[in-house]
Amino acid sequence: MVSNGNNVFRVGDVKQSIYKFRKAKPEIMRTLMNDESVENITLAYNYRSNQSIVQFTNDLFGNCMNVEGCRDVYLERDFVQPGTPSQMETSNPVEFYKINTASIKEDHDSLENKQIKAHFIAQKIVEMKTSTSYNKWSDFVIITRTHGDKNLIKQVFDEYNIPYSIDAKEGFYQSYCCAIVLSMLRLVEDIDEISLLSVLTSPLYFTSDDEC
């Protein structure tokens, strides 16, 4: 957006506000959206998910949020559509699996619920790789609720000989983006060759190792 010197451009989505623990206040954006003097621009297209996921999201939130007592509602303007024809080509349905952990624990009482789920995921990946068009390990992606779950996934994948690329660093300050920022701060204080190399080869500068 081009500034005319007297305008403010804000981006936000109260339905994706997950940072209450960091003092985020969705009501600020909500108040602005209801302000008649503020122009709202709705992003109506999704460019990264296939049709089945887009439709599932519309159906899920259209039913779950439009109930009495819910602070926000899912209006017509919130419904999105796939942004490219390629997103319509492959449209496998969204599936949910209910795992009877109590039954499994009868035979394997040492397993925790998260371990049972990890084994189920590994078994499902192996099954799909041999019986579906998803025949490459890189076709599969696992999203975990916490960084701590990644180490468990690694252990189970090792048992099933499933190759993986997992960033198991725990904590906000151990993330890749924070490591780059910390390296830049070290350079402000003193010239540190390791920190300098980290910053130059980062997505900020895209300098190759040979160029460094």
C-alpha positions as semicolon CSV with decimal commas, in nm:
position;residue;x (nm);y (nm);z (nm)
1;M;0,000;0,000;0,000
2;V;0,125;0,349;-0,088
3;S;0,126;0,600;0,194
4;N;-0,009;0,950;0,135
5;G;0,143;1,064;0,464
6;N;-0,187;1,055;0,643
7;N;-0,301;0,692;0,627
8;V;-0,232;0,378;0,830
9;F;-0,242;0,028;0,683
10;R;-0,311;-0,257;0,929
11;V;-0,324;-0,631;0,864
12;G;-0,495;-0,871;1,102
13;D;-0,738;-1,157;1,149
14;V;-0,916;-1,192;1,482
15;K;-0,998;-1,553;1,394
16;Q;-0,628;-1,638;1,393
17;S;-0,539;-1,462;1,715
18;I;-0,339;-1,722;1,910
19;Y;-0,106;-1,491;2,100
20;K;-0,316;-1,399;2,401
21;F;-0,033;-1,529;2,619
22;R;0,178;-1,247;2,470
23;K;-0,088;-0,988;2,553
24;A;-0,241;-0,975;2,203
25;K;-0,575;-0,793;2,200
26;P;-0,807;-0,898;1,914
27;E;-1,060;-0,639;2,026
28;I;-0,834;-0,367;1,883
29;M;-0,872;-0,505;1,530
30;R;-1,237;-0,586;1,592
31;T;-1,306;-0,224;1,690
32;L;-1,132;-0,096;1,377
33;M;-1,331;-0,333;1,155
34;N;-1,655;-0,193;1,295
35;D;-1,543;0,167;1,255
36;E;-1,731;0,323;0,962
37;S;-1,443;0,563;0,896
38;V;-1,206;0,271;0,830
39;E;-1,201;0,096;0,492
40;N;-1,197;-0,284;0,517
41;I;-1,026;-0,486;0,243
42;T;-1,110;-0,857;0,264
43;L;-0,875;-1,116;0,116
44;A;-1,120;-1,344;-0,060
45;Y;-0,882;-1,598;-0,216
46;N;-0,663;-1,872;-0,074
47;Y;-0,353;-1,950;-0,283
48;R;-0,196;-2,238;-0,090
49;S;-0,467;-2,496;-0,006
50;N;-0,661;-2,725;-0,235
51;Q;-1,036;-2,705;-0,279
52;S;-1,125;-2,967;-0,017
53;I;-0,934;-2,787;0,259
54;V;-1,078;-2,449;0,162
55;Q;-1,432;-2,588;0,160
56;F;-1,378;-2,774;0,487
57;T;-1,258;-2,454;0,655
58;N;-1,558;-2,259;0,530
59;D;-1,799;-2,529;0,649
60;L;-1,630;-2,577;0,986
61;F;-1,615;-2,213;1,089
62;G;-1,946;-2,132;0,926
63;N;-2,108;-2,379;1,167
64;C;-1,888;-2,342;1,476
65;M;-1,866;-1,965;1,494
66;N;-2,219;-1,864;1,404
67;V;-2,364;-1,969;1,738
68;E;-2,492;-1,771;2,032
69;G;-2,218;-1,665;2,270
70;C;-1,936;-1,666;2,016
71;R;-1,755;-1,332;2,020
72;D;-1,690;-1,336;1,644
73;V;-1,901;-1,466;1,356
74;Y;-1,813;-1,615;1,019
75;L;-1,980;-1,385;0,770
76;E;-2,020;-1,413;0,394
77;R;-1,711;-1,196;0,349
78;D;-1,508;-1,449;0,548
79;F;-1,574;-1,735;0,305
80;V;-1,279;-1,780;0,071
81;Q;-1,224;-1,953;-0,262
82;P;-0,918;-2,119;-0,419
83;G;-0,717;-1,859;-0,606
84;T;-0,576;-2,074;-0,889
85;P;-0,708;-2,353;-1,114
86;S;-0,433;-2,589;-0,998
87;Q;-0,585;-2,593;-0,648
88;M;-0,892;-2,760;-0,795
89;E;-0,702;-3,043;-0,964
90;T;-0,634;-3,260;-0,658
91;S;-0,907;-3,250;-0,399
92;N;-0,886;-3,539;-0,154
93;P;-1,137;-3,512;0,131
94;V;-1,034;-3,398;0,478
95;E;-1,033;-3,701;0,709
96;F;-1,041;-3,741;1,086
97;Y;-0,926;-4,051;1,272
98;K;-1,050;-4,148;1,617
99;I;-0,787;-4,356;1,797
100;N;-0,908;-4,584;2,077
101;T;-0,611;-4,526;2,306
102;A;-0,774;-4,710;2,598
103;S;-0,800;-5,030;2,394
104;I;-0,439;-5,004;2,276
105;K;-0,316;-4,948;2,631
106;E;-0,470;-5,279;2,735
107;D;-0,197;-5,452;2,534
108;H;0,068;-5,179;2,562
109;D;0,016;-5,015;2,899
110;S;0,356;-4,845;2,888
111;L;0,259;-4,624;2,594
112;E;0,142;-4,268;2,651
113;N;-0,131;-4,114;2,437
114;K;0,117;-3,906;2,236
115;Q;0,327;-4,215;2,165
116;I;0,020;-4,401;2,040
117;K;-0,065;-4,112;1,808
118;A;0,293;-4,093;1,680
119;H;0,291;-4,464;1,597
120;F;-0,043;-4,424;1,418
121;I;0,097;-4,138;1,210
122;A;0,405;-4,340;1,116
123;Q;0,197;-4,644;1,020
124;K;-0,037;-4,428;0,812
125;I;0,252;-4,270;0,625
126;V;0,405;-4,608;0,542
127;E;0,064;-4,736;0,429
128;M;-0,010;-4,434;0,208
129;K;0,336;-4,433;0,054
130;T;0,287;-4,787;-0,076
131;S;-0,081;-4,768;-0,171
132;T;-0,145;-4,415;-0,297
133;S;0,002;-4,163;-0,541
134;Y;0,190;-4,007;-0,251
135;N;0,493;-4,226;-0,312
136;K;0,768;-3,993;-0,191
137;W;0,859;-3,924;0,170
138;S;0,861;-3,554;0,086
139;D;0,487;-3,576;0,010
140;F;0,413;-3,591;0,383
141;V;0,415;-3,309;0,637
142;I;0,342;-3,332;1,009
143;I;0,225;-3,030;1,207
144;T;0,273;-3,058;1,583
145;R;0,107;-2,856;1,858
146;T;0,436;-2,795;2,042
147;H;0,807;-2,815;1,966
148;G;0,840;-3,080;2,236
149;D;0,634;-3,324;2,027
150;K;0,895;-3,319;1,751
151;N;1,146;-3,528;1,945
152;L;0,883;-3,798;1,998
153;I;0,801;-3,795;1,625
154;K;1,172;-3,837;1,547
155;Q;1,203;-4,138;1,778
156;V;0,902;-4,314;1,628
157;F;1,005;-4,234;1,269
158;D;1,344;-4,391;1,340
159;E;1,166;-4,712;1,443
160;Y;0,980;-4,719;1,111
161;N;1,284;-4,614;0,904
162;I;1,105;-4,302;0,785
163;P;1,351;-4,028;0,679
164;Y;1,270;-3,680;0,804
165;S;1,378;-3,320;0,820
166;I;1,275;-3,184;1,158
167;D;1,378;-2,865;1,331
168;A;1,354;-2,984;1,689
169;K;1,484;-2,667;1,850
170;E;1,265;-2,574;2,144
171;G;1,165;-2,228;2,255
172;F;1,112;-1,895;2,080
173;Y;1,471;-1,776;2,116
174;Q;1,601;-2,100;1,964
175;S;1,414;-2,045;1,638
176;Y;1,600;-1,970;1,315
177;C;1,470;-1,613;1,280
178;C;1,571;-1,524;1,636
179;A;1,917;-1,675;1,582
180;I;1,966;-1,438;1,286
181;V;1,850;-1,135;1,483
182;L;2,079;-1,225;1,774
183;S;2,370;-1,260;1,531
184;M;2,298;-0,911;1,397
185;L;2,295;-0,772;1,749
186;R;2,631;-0,933;1,821
187;L;2,771;-0,757;1,514
188;V;2,659;-0,422;1,652
189;E;2,876;-0,482;1,956
190;D;3,176;-0,641;1,785
191;I;3,280;-0,804;1,458
192;D;3,217;-1,173;1,514
193;E;3,306;-1,382;1,207
194;I;3,061;-1,659;1,294
195;S;2,776;-1,412;1,347
196;L;2,870;-1,228;1,028
197;L;2,862;-1,550;0,828
198;S;2,524;-1,638;0,982
199;V;2,372;-1,306;0,876
200;L;2,524;-1,297;0,525
201;T;2,403;-1,649;0,438
202;S;2,058;-1,587;0,586
203;P;1,748;-1,496;0,378
204;L;1,831;-1,131;0,452
205;Y;2,125;-1,131;0,207
206;F;2,128;-1,472;0,036
207;T;2,509;-1,472;0,013
208;S;2,652;-1,813;-0,078
209;D;2,918;-1,987;0,127
210;D;3,164;-1,944;-0,164
211;E;3,101;-1,569;-0,179
212;C;3,167;-1,540;0,194
